[in-house]
Amino acid sequence: MTLAAEPGRLLVATSSLFDDNFRRVVILICRYDPVQGALGLVLNRPTDLEVGNVLPHPVAAGRDEPLWVGGPVDRRSLWVLHTRADIGYPGEELMEGVWFGAESGLIRRVLATNAPDPEGEVFRLFAGYAGWGEGQLEAELAADAWRVVPAGPGTLFGGEPERLWGEMMFRSELPCSRDPDAIRNSKLN
């Protein structure tokens, strides 16, 4: 059984993709519409830049979390993926407990409420995004350029980014009923 592309699921690049922007990437589908196309964020490409050095806003001062490459489209745009429901409007919900958005006010609220502590709430800030026009993603899926796999918060925020592609490619070979966080959560293995 093949999963359909929809928000909250992952696209795992296959070896048939030759574009360096998509080689061995895992993309979270954030928006999908058969007519409008799709938008996603690359989950396994951190940069050497720190959030505190990229954003000229006081709430970002001292933040040492990495900035992530979200994709090749509009790399000057910033997108946030986070787990905070208590910040007013949290953005678009992708799955239970996970939101995303690109509004500057949302990004400031997330940064202001997330203490720079590895044990605190989770967020990632992305520069750019991956985008597909009408019918483009469907054509790439039909050509076996991507595998679609389920996702969970542990997949989005946990683990080592350099291992994510291999783990998700392995998961794509398993039955679709597999728990989305089982591979990344050793307590479940």
GROMACS .gro file of C-alpha atoms in nm:
model
  189
    1MET     CA    1   0.000   0.000   0.000
    2THR     CA    2   0.139   0.340  -0.100
    3LEU     CA    3   0.069   0.642   0.118
    4ALA     CA    4  -0.061   0.958  -0.047
    5ALA     CA    5   0.124   1.287  -0.024
    6GLU     CA    6  -0.045   1.505   0.237
    7PRO     CA    7   0.055   1.753   0.508
    8GLY     CA    8   0.237   1.591   0.797
    9ARG     CA    9   0.390   1.312   0.588
   10LEU     CA   10   0.748   1.280   0.469
   11LEU     CA   11   0.894   1.263   0.121
   12VAL     CA   12   1.211   1.054   0.108
   13ALA     CA   13   1.423   1.114  -0.202
   14THR     CA   14   1.515   0.807  -0.406
   15SER     CA   15   1.830   0.761  -0.610
   16SER     CA   16   1.644   0.867  -0.926
   17LEU     CA   17   1.669   1.233  -0.816
   18PHE     CA   18   1.989   1.384  -0.958
   19ASP     CA   19   1.937   1.746  -0.845
   20ASP     CA   20   2.185   1.822  -0.563
   21ASN     CA   21   1.911   2.019  -0.386
   22PHE     CA   22   1.721   1.694  -0.333
   23ARG     CA   23   1.993   1.430  -0.309
   24ARG     CA   24   1.925   1.213  -0.003
   25VAL     CA   25   1.680   1.458   0.153
   26VAL     CA   26   1.378   1.402   0.372
   27ILE     CA   27   1.107   1.664   0.326
   28LEU     CA   28   0.813   1.730   0.555
   29ILE     CA   29   0.503   1.807   0.348
   30CYS     CA   30   0.354   2.123   0.500
   31ARG     CA   31   0.094   2.213   0.238
   32TYR     CA   32  -0.056   2.005  -0.037
   33ASP     CA   33  -0.330   2.071  -0.290
   34PRO     CA   34  -0.365   1.889  -0.625
   35VAL     CA   35  -0.432   2.221  -0.800
   36GLN     CA   36  -0.213   2.462  -0.601
   37GLY     CA   37   0.084   2.227  -0.564
   38ALA     CA   38   0.288   2.147  -0.255
   39LEU     CA   39   0.524   2.310  -0.008
   40GLY     CA   40   0.766   2.130   0.220
   41LEU     CA   41   1.069   2.174   0.446
   42VAL     CA   42   1.391   1.971   0.423
   43LEU     CA   43   1.452   1.809   0.762
   44ASN     CA   44   1.809   1.690   0.726
   45ARG     CA   45   2.014   1.990   0.612
   46PRO     CA   46   2.133   2.201   0.908
   47THR     CA   47   2.367   2.489   0.829
   48ASP     CA   48   2.668   2.615   1.024
   49LEU     CA   49   2.477   2.937   1.094
   50GLU     CA   50   2.317   2.998   1.433
   51VAL     CA   51   1.970   3.150   1.474
   52GLY     CA   52   2.112   3.423   1.700
   53ASN     CA   53   2.354   3.534   1.428
   54VAL     CA   54   2.095   3.533   1.149
   55LEU     CA   55   1.801   3.716   1.303
   56PRO     CA   56   1.856   4.081   1.398
   57HIS     CA   57   1.583   4.072   1.664
   58PRO     CA   58   1.641   4.083   2.043
   59VAL     CA   59   1.449   3.756   2.099
   60ALA     CA   60   1.709   3.577   1.883
   61ALA     CA   61   2.013   3.714   2.068
   62GLY     CA   62   2.232   3.436   2.201
   63ARG     CA   63   2.036   3.157   2.033
   64ASP     CA   64   2.280   2.888   1.919
   65GLU     CA   65   2.034   2.654   1.748
   66PRO     CA   66   2.125   2.595   1.383
   67LEU     CA   67   1.945   2.752   1.093
   68TRP     CA   68   1.820   2.477   0.860
   69VAL     CA   69   1.802   2.477   0.479
   70GLY     CA   70   1.429   2.439   0.411
   71GLY     CA   71   1.473   2.402   0.035
   72PRO     CA   72   1.593   2.579  -0.278
   73VAL     CA   73   1.296   2.814  -0.320
   74ASP     CA   74   1.317   3.170  -0.179
   75ARG     CA   75   1.606   3.111   0.060
   76ARG     CA   76   1.552   3.457   0.209
   77SER     CA   77   1.218   3.345   0.353
   78LEU     CA   78   1.213   3.204   0.706
   79TRP     CA   79   0.985   2.923   0.823
   80VAL     CA   80   0.942   2.787   1.173
   81LEU     CA   81   0.840   2.435   1.275
   82HIS     CA   82   0.752   2.410   1.645
   83THR     CA   83   0.562   2.239   1.926
   84ARG     CA   84   0.418   2.540   2.116
   85ALA     CA   85   0.039   2.570   2.131
   86ASP     CA   86   0.043   2.838   2.402
   87ILE     CA   87   0.170   3.135   2.198
   88GLY     CA   88  -0.154   3.275   2.063
   89TYR     CA   89  -0.196   3.178   1.699
   90PRO     CA   90   0.063   2.896   1.660
   91GLY     CA   91   0.046   2.875   1.279
   92GLU     CA   92  -0.082   2.590   1.063
   93GLU     CA   93  -0.118   2.257   1.243
   94LEU     CA   94   0.058   1.971   1.061
   95MET     CA   95  -0.018   1.698   1.312
   96GLU     CA   96  -0.115   1.684   1.675
   97GLY     CA   97   0.127   1.907   1.865
   98VAL     CA   98   0.325   2.036   1.565
   99TRP     CA   99   0.275   2.367   1.381
  100PHE     CA  100   0.454   2.566   1.113
  101GLY     CA  101   0.442   2.909   0.956
  102ALA     CA  102   0.642   3.194   0.807
  103GLU     CA  103   0.494   3.502   0.971
  104SER     CA  104   0.756   3.715   1.145
  105GLY     CA  105   0.531   3.757   1.450
  106LEU     CA  106   0.497   3.380   1.483
  107ILE     CA  107   0.874   3.332   1.460
  108ARG     CA  108   0.931   3.599   1.729
  109ARG     CA  109   0.671   3.439   1.960
  110VAL     CA  110   0.827   3.093   1.921
  111LEU     CA  111   1.177   3.228   1.992
  112ALA     CA  112   1.053   3.430   2.290
  113THR     CA  113   0.883   3.131   2.455
  114ASN     CA  114   1.148   2.868   2.384
  115ALA     CA  115   1.438   2.901   2.624
  116PRO     CA  116   1.769   2.805   2.461
  117ASP     CA  117   1.779   2.478   2.652
  118PRO     CA  118   1.810   2.131   2.497
  119GLU     CA  119   1.552   2.003   2.746
  120GLY     CA  120   1.301   2.277   2.656
  121GLU     CA  121   1.033   2.292   2.390
  122VAL     CA  122   1.136   2.218   2.035
  123PHE     CA  123   1.157   2.432   1.723
  124ARG     CA  124   1.351   2.457   1.400
  125LEU     CA  125   1.400   2.766   1.187
  126PHE     CA  126   1.438   2.712   0.812
  127ALA     CA  127   1.561   2.934   0.528
  128GLY     CA  128   1.370   2.866   0.207
  129TYR     CA  129   1.138   2.581   0.119
  130ALA     CA  130   1.079   2.307  -0.136
  131GLY     CA  131   0.792   2.376  -0.374
  132TRP     CA  132   0.601   2.198  -0.649
  133GLY     CA  133   0.352   2.338  -0.898
  134GLU     CA  134   0.027   2.177  -1.008
  135GLY     CA  135   0.083   1.811  -1.094
  136GLN     CA  136   0.460   1.828  -1.044
  137LEU     CA  137   0.480   1.628  -0.721
  138GLU     CA  138   0.234   1.370  -0.853
  139ALA     CA  139   0.452   1.321  -1.163
  140GLU     CA  140   0.764   1.281  -0.949
  141LEU     CA  141   0.585   1.029  -0.725
  142ALA     CA  142   0.471   0.833  -1.031
  143ALA     CA  143   0.833   0.831  -1.154
  144ASP     CA  144   0.941   0.686  -0.816
  145ALA     CA  145   1.148   0.994  -0.730
  146TRP     CA  146   1.003   1.000  -0.377
  147ARG     CA  147   0.875   0.759  -0.117
  148VAL     CA  148   0.599   0.879   0.117
  149VAL     CA  149   0.626   0.775   0.482
  150PRO     CA  150   0.435   0.872   0.797
  151ALA     CA  151   0.588   1.117   1.042
  152GLY     CA  152   0.565   1.194   1.411
  153PRO     CA  153   0.719   1.463   1.634
  154GLY     CA  154   1.015   1.237   1.717
  155THR     CA  155   1.095   1.208   1.348
  156LEU     CA  156   1.075   1.584   1.296
  157PHE     CA  157   1.287   1.696   1.590
  158GLY     CA  158   1.485   1.399   1.716
  159GLY     CA  159   1.792   1.211   1.613
  160GLU     CA  160   2.087   1.291   1.394
  161PRO     CA  161   2.013   1.471   1.065
  162GLU     CA  162   2.286   1.284   0.878
  163ARG     CA  163   2.115   0.952   0.958
  164LEU     CA  164   1.758   1.061   0.886
  165TRP     CA  165   1.756   0.977   0.514
  166GLY     CA  166   1.879   0.620   0.570
  167GLU     CA  167   1.634   0.565   0.854
  168MET     CA  168   1.340   0.694   0.653
  169MET     CA  169   1.442   0.499   0.342
  170PHE     CA  170   1.447   0.187   0.560
  171ARG     CA  171   1.107   0.279   0.701
  172SER     CA  172   0.969   0.322   0.349
  173GLU     CA  173   1.032  -0.050   0.295
  174LEU     CA  174   0.823  -0.144   0.601
  175PRO     CA  175   0.445  -0.185   0.612
  176CYS     CA  176   0.264   0.150   0.631
  177SER     CA  177   0.115   0.068   0.970
  178ARG     CA  178   0.458   0.110   1.137
  179ASP     CA  179   0.464   0.364   1.420
  180PRO     CA  180   0.614   0.686   1.276
  181ASP     CA  181   0.850   0.737   1.569
  182ALA     CA  182   0.951   0.375   1.633
  183ILE     CA  183   1.281   0.386   1.445
  184ARG     CA  184   1.392   0.717   1.598
  185ASN     CA  185   1.281   0.632   1.952
  186SER     CA  186   1.498   0.358   2.101
  187LYS     CA  187   1.251   0.309   2.386
  188LEU     CA  188   1.004   0.173   2.130
  189ASN     CA  189   1.252  -0.065   1.962
   0.00000   0.00000   0.00000
